[in-house]
Amino acid sequence: MIGPGGALMPLSFRAGDAGYSQSQLIGSQVGFDPRQSFTATLSNNGRGSVFVGGRANPATNQRAGAYTATITLTVTVLP
């Protein structure tokens, strides 16, 4: 992530840090590793939700402030 004055804070992801739910409810999600490809089937109405977590790894002398990052999700719809 990038923060104040260009300060960097690494993010890490592990198996189970993401989930997919056909019903769009976090309680019914199927966990998956966001570092790997994942195949899912949308519900009959063509909807689903993806939930992503992870870990920020600040240094002991990390600069205080707001940090942001971009996560890219690629969706391929097959006929």
PDB file of N, CA and C in Angstrom:
ATOM      1  N   MET A   1       0.841  -1.158   0.000  1.00  0.00           N
ATOM      2  CA  MET A   1       0.000   0.000   0.000  1.00  0.00           C
ATOM      3  C   MET A   1       0.893   1.231   0.000  1.00  0.00           C
ATOM      4  N   ILE A   2       0.346   2.346  -0.487  1.00  0.00           N
ATOM      5  CA  ILE A   2       1.086   3.606  -0.541  1.00  0.00           C
ATOM      6  C   ILE A   2       0.444   4.585   0.422  1.00  0.00           C
ATOM      7  N   GLY A   3       1.280   5.254   1.193  1.00  0.00           N
ATOM      8  CA  GLY A   3       0.787   6.182   2.195  1.00  0.00           C
ATOM      9  C   GLY A   3       1.436   7.542   2.106  1.00  0.00           C
ATOM     10  N   PRO A   4       1.451   8.253   3.226  1.00  0.00           N
ATOM     11  CA  PRO A   4       1.967   9.615   3.259  1.00  0.00           C
ATOM     12  C   PRO A   4       3.412   9.712   2.775  1.00  0.00           C
ATOM     13  N   GLY A   5       3.669  10.671   1.905  1.00  0.00           N
ATOM     14  CA  GLY A   5       5.030  10.901   1.424  1.00  0.00           C
ATOM     15  C   GLY A   5       5.600   9.737   0.651  1.00  0.00           C
ATOM     16  N   GLY A   6       4.735   8.861   0.098  1.00  0.00           N
ATOM     17  CA  GLY A   6       5.211   7.708  -0.662  1.00  0.00           C
ATOM     18  C   GLY A   6       5.621   6.529   0.194  1.00  0.00           C
ATOM     19  N   ALA A   7       5.324   6.581   1.501  1.00  0.00           N
ATOM     20  CA  ALA A   7       5.656   5.463   2.384  1.00  0.00           C
ATOM     21  C   ALA A   7       4.946   4.205   1.900  1.00  0.00           C
ATOM     22  N   LEU A   8       5.609   3.071   2.006  1.00  0.00           N
ATOM     23  CA  LEU A   8       5.053   1.802   1.556  1.00  0.00           C
ATOM     24  C   LEU A   8       4.762   0.889   2.733  1.00  0.00           C
ATOM     25  N   MET A   9       3.673   0.124   2.621  1.00  0.00           N
ATOM     26  CA  MET A   9       3.353  -0.890   3.619  1.00  0.00           C
ATOM     27  C   MET A   9       2.931  -2.150   2.854  1.00  0.00           C
ATOM     28  N   PRO A  10       3.676  -3.236   3.029  1.00  0.00           N
ATOM     29  CA  PRO A  10       3.362  -4.443   2.268  1.00  0.00           C
ATOM     30  C   PRO A  10       2.060  -5.102   2.722  1.00  0.00           C
ATOM     31  N   LEU A  11       1.382  -5.696   1.757  1.00  0.00           N
ATOM     32  CA  LEU A  11       0.201  -6.516   2.016  1.00  0.00           C
ATOM     33  C   LEU A  11       0.558  -7.963   1.724  1.00  0.00           C
ATOM     34  N   SER A  12      -0.086  -8.878   2.419  1.00  0.00           N
ATOM     35  CA  SER A  12       0.102 -10.291   2.101  1.00  0.00           C
ATOM     36  C   SER A  12      -1.253 -10.987   2.129  1.00  0.00           C
ATOM     37  N   PHE A  13      -1.344 -12.034   1.314  1.00  0.00           N
ATOM     38  CA  PHE A  13      -2.556 -12.819   1.219  1.00  0.00           C
ATOM     39  C   PHE A  13      -2.195 -14.284   1.395  1.00  0.00           C
ATOM     40  N   ARG A  14      -3.112 -15.032   2.017  1.00  0.00           N
ATOM     41  CA  ARG A  14      -2.907 -16.462   2.223  1.00  0.00           C
ATOM     42  C   ARG A  14      -4.168 -17.224   1.824  1.00  0.00           C
ATOM     43  N   ALA A  15      -4.046 -18.533   1.778  1.00  0.00           N
ATOM     44  CA  ALA A  15      -5.201 -19.376   1.469  1.00  0.00           C
ATOM     45  C   ALA A  15      -6.337 -19.038   2.429  1.00  0.00           C
ATOM     46  N   GLY A  16      -7.532 -18.894   1.909  1.00  0.00           N
ATOM     47  CA  GLY A  16      -8.695 -18.597   2.735  1.00  0.00           C
ATOM     48  C   GLY A  16      -8.921 -17.127   3.005  1.00  0.00           C
ATOM     49  N   ASP A  17      -8.073 -16.250   2.472  1.00  0.00           N
ATOM     50  CA  ASP A  17      -8.242 -14.805   2.702  1.00  0.00           C
ATOM     51  C   ASP A  17      -9.319 -14.179   1.814  1.00  0.00           C
ATOM     52  N   ALA A  18      -9.890 -14.965   0.906  1.00  0.00           N
ATOM     53  CA  ALA A  18     -10.977 -14.464   0.066  1.00  0.00           C
ATOM     54  C   ALA A  18     -12.112 -15.476   0.096  1.00  0.00           C
ATOM     55  N   GLY A  19     -13.289 -15.010  -0.281  1.00  0.00           N
ATOM     56  CA  GLY A  19     -14.440 -15.904  -0.318  1.00  0.00           C
ATOM     57  C   GLY A  19     -15.408 -15.486  -1.402  1.00  0.00           C
ATOM     58  N   TYR A  20     -16.198 -16.442  -1.864  1.00  0.00           N
ATOM     59  CA  TYR A  20     -17.222 -16.181  -2.867  1.00  0.00           C
ATOM     60  C   TYR A  20     -18.550 -16.704  -2.350  1.00  0.00           C
ATOM     61  N   SER A  21     -19.605 -15.930  -2.559  1.00  0.00           N
ATOM     62  CA  SER A  21     -20.935 -16.343  -2.140  1.00  0.00           C
ATOM     63  C   SER A  21     -21.934 -16.113  -3.267  1.00  0.00           C
ATOM     64  N   GLN A  22     -22.604 -17.181  -3.681  1.00  0.00           N
ATOM     65  CA  GLN A  22     -23.663 -17.072  -4.686  1.00  0.00           C
ATOM     66  C   GLN A  22     -24.833 -16.261  -4.141  1.00  0.00           C
ATOM     67  N   SER A  23     -25.108 -16.421  -2.841  1.00  0.00           N
ATOM     68  CA  SER A  23     -26.252 -15.735  -2.222  1.00  0.00           C
ATOM     69  C   SER A  23     -25.911 -14.311  -1.794  1.00  0.00           C
ATOM     70  N   GLN A  24     -24.658 -13.912  -1.966  1.00  0.00           N
ATOM     71  CA  GLN A  24     -24.158 -12.588  -1.604  1.00  0.00           C
ATOM     72  C   GLN A  24     -24.136 -12.354  -0.091  1.00  0.00           C
ATOM     73  N   LEU A  25     -24.109 -13.423   0.689  1.00  0.00           N
ATOM     74  CA  LEU A  25     -24.048 -13.337   2.147  1.00  0.00           C
ATOM     75  C   LEU A  25     -22.690 -13.849   2.621  1.00  0.00           C
ATOM     76  N   ILE A  26     -22.033 -13.051   3.447  1.00  0.00           N
ATOM     77  CA  ILE A  26     -20.685 -13.424   3.898  1.00  0.00           C
ATOM     78  C   ILE A  26     -20.692 -14.735   4.688  1.00  0.00           C
ATOM     79  N   GLY A  27     -21.801 -15.035   5.354  1.00  0.00           N
ATOM     80  CA  GLY A  27     -21.885 -16.265   6.137  1.00  0.00           C
ATOM     81  C   GLY A  27     -21.962 -17.523   5.292  1.00  0.00           C
ATOM     82  N   SER A  28     -22.251 -17.388   4.007  1.00  0.00           N
ATOM     83  CA  SER A  28     -22.352 -18.573   3.143  1.00  0.00           C
ATOM     84  C   SER A  28     -21.229 -18.635   2.116  1.00  0.00           C
ATOM     85  N   GLN A  29     -20.161 -17.921   2.371  1.00  0.00           N
ATOM     86  CA  GLN A  29     -19.073 -17.876   1.393  1.00  0.00           C
ATOM     87  C   GLN A  29     -18.253 -19.155   1.382  1.00  0.00           C
ATOM     88  N   VAL A  30     -17.653 -19.421   0.220  1.00  0.00           N
ATOM     89  CA  VAL A  30     -16.694 -20.502   0.044  1.00  0.00           C
ATOM     90  C   VAL A  30     -15.334 -19.830  -0.013  1.00  0.00           C
ATOM     91  N   GLY A  31     -14.455 -20.201   0.908  1.00  0.00           N
ATOM     92  CA  GLY A  31     -13.135 -19.575   0.969  1.00  0.00           C
ATOM     93  C   GLY A  31     -12.234 -20.005  -0.181  1.00  0.00           C
ATOM     94  N   PHE A  32     -11.353 -19.099  -0.578  1.00  0.00           N
ATOM     95  CA  PHE A  32     -10.349 -19.438  -1.577  1.00  0.00           C
ATOM     96  C   PHE A  32      -9.117 -18.564  -1.383  1.00  0.00           C
ATOM     97  N   ASP A  33      -8.045 -18.954  -2.044  1.00  0.00           N
ATOM     98  CA  ASP A  33      -6.772 -18.243  -1.975  1.00  0.00           C
ATOM     99  C   ASP A  33      -6.770 -17.147  -3.043  1.00  0.00           C
ATOM    100  N   PRO A  34      -6.749 -15.864  -2.674  1.00  0.00           N
ATOM    101  CA  PRO A  34      -6.805 -14.801  -3.676  1.00  0.00           C
ATOM    102  C   PRO A  34      -5.573 -14.713  -4.565  1.00  0.00           C
ATOM    103  N   ARG A  35      -4.528 -15.473  -4.250  1.00  0.00           N
ATOM    104  CA  ARG A  35      -3.337 -15.490  -5.096  1.00  0.00           C
ATOM    105  C   ARG A  35      -3.469 -16.483  -6.239  1.00  0.00           C
ATOM    106  N   GLN A  36      -4.529 -17.297  -6.205  1.00  0.00           N
ATOM    107  CA  GLN A  36      -4.727 -18.349  -7.199  1.00  0.00           C
ATOM    108  C   GLN A  36      -6.014 -18.110  -7.980  1.00  0.00           C
ATOM    109  N   SER A  37      -6.090 -18.693  -9.174  1.00  0.00           N
ATOM    110  CA  SER A  37      -7.330 -18.639  -9.949  1.00  0.00           C
ATOM    111  C   SER A  37      -8.425 -19.365  -9.183  1.00  0.00           C
ATOM    112  N   PHE A  38      -9.645 -18.892  -9.333  1.00  0.00           N
ATOM    113  CA  PHE A  38     -10.793 -19.498  -8.667  1.00  0.00           C
ATOM    114  C   PHE A  38     -11.964 -19.484  -9.642  1.00  0.00           C
ATOM    115  N   THR A  39     -12.647 -20.604  -9.764  1.00  0.00           N
ATOM    116  CA  THR A  39     -13.793 -20.695 -10.648  1.00  0.00           C
ATOM    117  C   THR A  39     -15.053 -20.829  -9.814  1.00  0.00           C
ATOM    118  N   ALA A  40     -16.057 -20.020 -10.137  1.00  0.00           N
ATOM    119  CA  ALA A  40     -17.319 -20.045  -9.405  1.00  0.00           C
ATOM    120  C   ALA A  40     -18.469 -19.949 -10.396  1.00  0.00           C
ATOM    121  N   THR A  41     -19.640 -20.319  -9.939  1.00  0.00           N
ATOM    122  CA  THR A  41     -20.849 -20.222 -10.745  1.00  0.00           C
ATOM    123  C   THR A  41     -21.752 -19.162 -10.139  1.00  0.00           C
ATOM    124  N   LEU A  42     -22.196 -18.230 -10.978  1.00  0.00           N
ATOM    125  CA  LEU A  42     -23.115 -17.202 -10.502  1.00  0.00           C
ATOM    126  C   LEU A  42     -24.480 -17.813 -10.208  1.00  0.00           C
ATOM    127  N   SER A  43     -25.262 -17.135  -9.382  1.00  0.00           N
ATOM    128  CA  SER A  43     -26.612 -17.596  -9.088  1.00  0.00           C
ATOM    129  C   SER A  43     -27.479 -17.456 -10.336  1.00  0.00           C
ATOM    130  N   ASN A  44     -28.704 -17.950 -10.265  1.00  0.00           N
ATOM    131  CA  ASN A  44     -29.616 -17.877 -11.414  1.00  0.00           C
ATOM    132  C   ASN A  44     -29.899 -16.447 -11.853  1.00  0.00           C
ATOM    133  N   ASN A  45     -29.791 -15.472 -10.927  1.00  0.00           N
ATOM    134  CA  ASN A  45     -30.010 -14.066 -11.302  1.00  0.00           C
ATOM    135  C   ASN A  45     -28.728 -13.400 -11.791  1.00  0.00           C
ATOM    136  N   GLY A  46     -27.644 -14.181 -11.929  1.00  0.00           N
ATOM    137  CA  GLY A  46     -26.393 -13.652 -12.455  1.00  0.00           C
ATOM    138  C   GLY A  46     -25.583 -12.850 -11.457  1.00  0.00           C
ATOM    139  N   ARG A  47     -25.831 -13.065 -10.174  1.00  0.00           N
ATOM    140  CA  ARG A  47     -25.129 -12.290  -9.144  1.00  0.00           C
ATOM    141  C   ARG A  47     -24.322 -13.190  -8.220  1.00  0.00           C
ATOM    142  N   GLY A  48     -23.364 -12.572  -7.576  1.00  0.00           N
ATOM    143  CA  GLY A  48     -22.545 -13.218  -6.561  1.00  0.00           C
ATOM    144  C   GLY A  48     -21.680 -12.158  -5.915  1.00  0.00           C
ATOM    145  N   SER A  49     -21.106 -12.473  -4.783  1.00  0.00           N
ATOM    146  CA  SER A  49     -20.239 -11.514  -4.086  1.00  0.00           C
ATOM    147  C   SER A  49     -18.886 -12.136  -3.802  1.00  0.00           C
ATOM    148  N   VAL A  50     -17.840 -11.326  -3.918  1.00  0.00           N
ATOM    149  CA  VAL A  50     -16.482 -11.729  -3.582  1.00  0.00           C
ATOM    150  C   VAL A  50     -16.054 -10.893  -2.382  1.00  0.00           C
ATOM    151  N   PHE A  51     -15.525 -11.561  -1.371  1.00  0.00           N
ATOM    152  CA  PHE A  51     -15.040 -10.896  -0.169  1.00  0.00           C
ATOM    153  C   PHE A  51     -13.528 -11.102  -0.098  1.00  0.00           C
ATOM    154  N   VAL A  52     -12.775 -10.040   0.159  1.00  0.00           N
ATOM    155  CA  VAL A  52     -11.317 -10.142   0.175  1.00  0.00           C
ATOM    156  C   VAL A  52     -10.784  -9.569   1.485  1.00  0.00           C
ATOM    157  N   GLY A  53      -9.925 -10.326   2.110  1.00  0.00           N
ATOM    158  CA  GLY A  53      -9.214  -9.876   3.300  1.00  0.00           C
ATOM    159  C   GLY A  53      -7.726 -10.044   3.039  1.00  0.00           C
ATOM    160  N   GLY A  54      -6.927  -9.766   4.006  1.00  0.00           N
ATOM    161  CA  GLY A  54      -5.490  -9.904   3.873  1.00  0.00           C
ATOM    162  C   GLY A  54      -4.829  -9.321   5.102  1.00  0.00           C
ATOM    163  N   ARG A  55      -3.541  -9.157   5.049  1.00  0.00           N
ATOM    164  CA  ARG A  55      -2.793  -8.647   6.188  1.00  0.00           C
ATOM    165  C   ARG A  55      -1.898  -7.493   5.762  1.00  0.00           C
ATOM    166  N   ALA A  56      -2.004  -6.410   6.504  1.00  0.00           N
ATOM    167  CA  ALA A  56      -1.063  -5.304   6.343  1.00  0.00           C
ATOM    168  C   ALA A  56       0.115  -5.604   7.258  1.00  0.00           C
ATOM    169  N   ASN A  57       1.309  -5.349   6.775  1.00  0.00           N
ATOM    170  CA  ASN A  57       2.528  -5.675   7.533  1.00  0.00           C
ATOM    171  C   ASN A  57       3.346  -4.417   7.796  1.00  0.00           C
ATOM    172  N   PRO A  58       2.896  -3.579   8.747  1.00  0.00           N
ATOM    173  CA  PRO A  58       3.624  -2.341   9.018  1.00  0.00           C
ATOM    174  C   PRO A  58       4.963  -2.597   9.708  1.00  0.00           C
ATOM    175  N   ALA A  59       5.932  -1.763   9.393  1.00  0.00           N
ATOM    176  CA  ALA A  59       7.225  -1.807  10.072  1.00  0.00           C
ATOM    177  C   ALA A  59       7.072  -1.162  11.447  1.00  0.00           C
ATOM    178  N   THR A  60       8.016  -1.417  12.335  1.00  0.00           N
ATOM    179  CA  THR A  60       7.932  -0.822  13.668  1.00  0.00           C
ATOM    180  C   THR A  60       8.010   0.698  13.626  1.00  0.00           C
ATOM    181  N   ASN A  61       8.640   1.243  12.599  1.00  0.00           N
ATOM    182  CA  ASN A  61       8.752   2.698  12.451  1.00  0.00           C
ATOM    183  C   ASN A  61       7.872   3.214  11.306  1.00  0.00           C
ATOM    184  N   GLN A  62       6.766   2.512  11.047  1.00  0.00           N
ATOM    185  CA  GLN A  62       5.885   2.869   9.927  1.00  0.00           C
ATOM    186  C   GLN A  62       5.334   4.279  10.094  1.00  0.00           C
ATOM    187  N   ARG A  63       5.361   5.057   9.022  1.00  0.00           N
ATOM    188  CA  ARG A  63       4.811   6.405   9.039  1.00  0.00           C
ATOM    189  C   ARG A  63       3.305   6.343   9.249  1.00  0.00           C
ATOM    190  N   ALA A  64       2.789   7.149  10.156  1.00  0.00           N
ATOM    191  CA  ALA A  64       1.348   7.191  10.432  1.00  0.00           C
ATOM    192  C   ALA A  64       0.615   7.870   9.288  1.00  0.00           C
ATOM    193  N   GLY A  65      -0.625   7.486   9.084  1.00  0.00           N
ATOM    194  CA  GLY A  65      -1.456   8.124   8.072  1.00  0.00           C
ATOM    195  C   GLY A  65      -2.283   7.118   7.307  1.00  0.00           C
ATOM    196  N   ALA A  66      -2.986   7.605   6.307  1.00  0.00           N
ATOM    197  CA  ALA A  66      -3.851   6.768   5.481  1.00  0.00           C
ATOM    198  C   ALA A  66      -3.043   6.111   4.365  1.00  0.00           C
ATOM    199  N   TYR A  67      -3.303   4.825   4.135  1.00  0.00           N
ATOM    200  CA  TYR A  67      -2.647   4.054   3.093  1.00  0.00           C
ATOM    201  C   TYR A  67      -3.714   3.483   2.157  1.00  0.00           C
ATOM    202  N   THR A  68      -3.402   3.408   0.895  1.00  0.00           N
ATOM    203  CA  THR A  68      -4.338   2.855  -0.076  1.00  0.00           C
ATOM    204  C   THR A  68      -3.621   1.878  -1.001  1.00  0.00           C
ATOM    205  N   ALA A  69      -4.411   1.016  -1.607  1.00  0.00           N
ATOM    206  CA  ALA A  69      -3.880   0.068  -2.586  1.00  0.00           C
ATOM    207  C   ALA A  69      -5.007  -0.321  -3.537  1.00  0.00           C
ATOM    208  N   THR A  70      -4.632  -0.856  -4.665  1.00  0.00           N
ATOM    209  CA  THR A  70      -5.603  -1.327  -5.645  1.00  0.00           C
ATOM    210  C   THR A  70      -5.525  -2.840  -5.729  1.00  0.00           C
ATOM    211  N   ILE A  71      -6.680  -3.467  -5.691  1.00  0.00           N
ATOM    212  CA  ILE A  71      -6.777  -4.911  -5.904  1.00  0.00           C
ATOM    213  C   ILE A  71      -7.553  -5.099  -7.197  1.00  0.00           C
ATOM    214  N   THR A  72      -7.024  -5.892  -8.099  1.00  0.00           N
ATOM    215  CA  THR A  72      -7.668  -6.109  -9.388  1.00  0.00           C
ATOM    216  C   THR A  72      -8.374  -7.463  -9.392  1.00  0.00           C
ATOM    217  N   LEU A  73      -9.644  -7.447  -9.754  1.00  0.00           N
ATOM    218  CA  LEU A  73     -10.456  -8.654  -9.880  1.00  0.00           C
ATOM    219  C   LEU A  73     -10.830  -8.803 -11.347  1.00  0.00           C
ATOM    220  N   THR A  74     -10.459  -9.927 -11.928  1.00  0.00           N
ATOM    221  CA  THR A  74     -10.794 -10.192 -13.329  1.00  0.00           C
ATOM    222  C   THR A  74     -11.902 -11.244 -13.364  1.00  0.00           C
ATOM    223  N   VAL A  75     -12.986 -10.914 -14.057  1.00  0.00           N
ATOM    224  CA  VAL A  75     -14.124 -11.836 -14.183  1.00  0.00           C
ATOM    225  C   VAL A  75     -14.270 -12.212 -15.649  1.00  0.00           C
ATOM    226  N   THR A  76     -14.330 -13.492 -15.897  1.00  0.00           N
ATOM    227  CA  THR A  76     -14.562 -13.999 -17.246  1.00  0.00           C
ATOM    228  C   THR A  76     -15.887 -14.731 -17.248  1.00  0.00           C
ATOM    229  N   VAL A  77     -16.786 -14.327 -18.124  1.00  0.00           N
ATOM    230  CA  VAL A  77     -18.087 -14.972 -18.243  1.00  0.00           C
ATOM    231  C   VAL A  77     -18.042 -15.877 -19.464  1.00  0.00           C
ATOM    232  N   LEU A  78     -18.283 -17.149 -19.216  1.00  0.00           N
ATOM    233  CA  LEU A  78     -18.259 -18.132 -20.295  1.00  0.00           C
ATOM    234  C   LEU A  78     -19.674 -18.356 -20.815  1.00  0.00           C
ATOM    235  N   PRO A  79     -19.827 -18.539 -22.109  1.00  0.00           N
ATOM    236  CA  PRO A  79     -21.176 -18.758 -22.659  1.00  0.00           C
ATOM    237  C   PRO A  79     -21.753 -20.100 -22.266  1.00  0.00           C
TER     238      PRO A  79
END
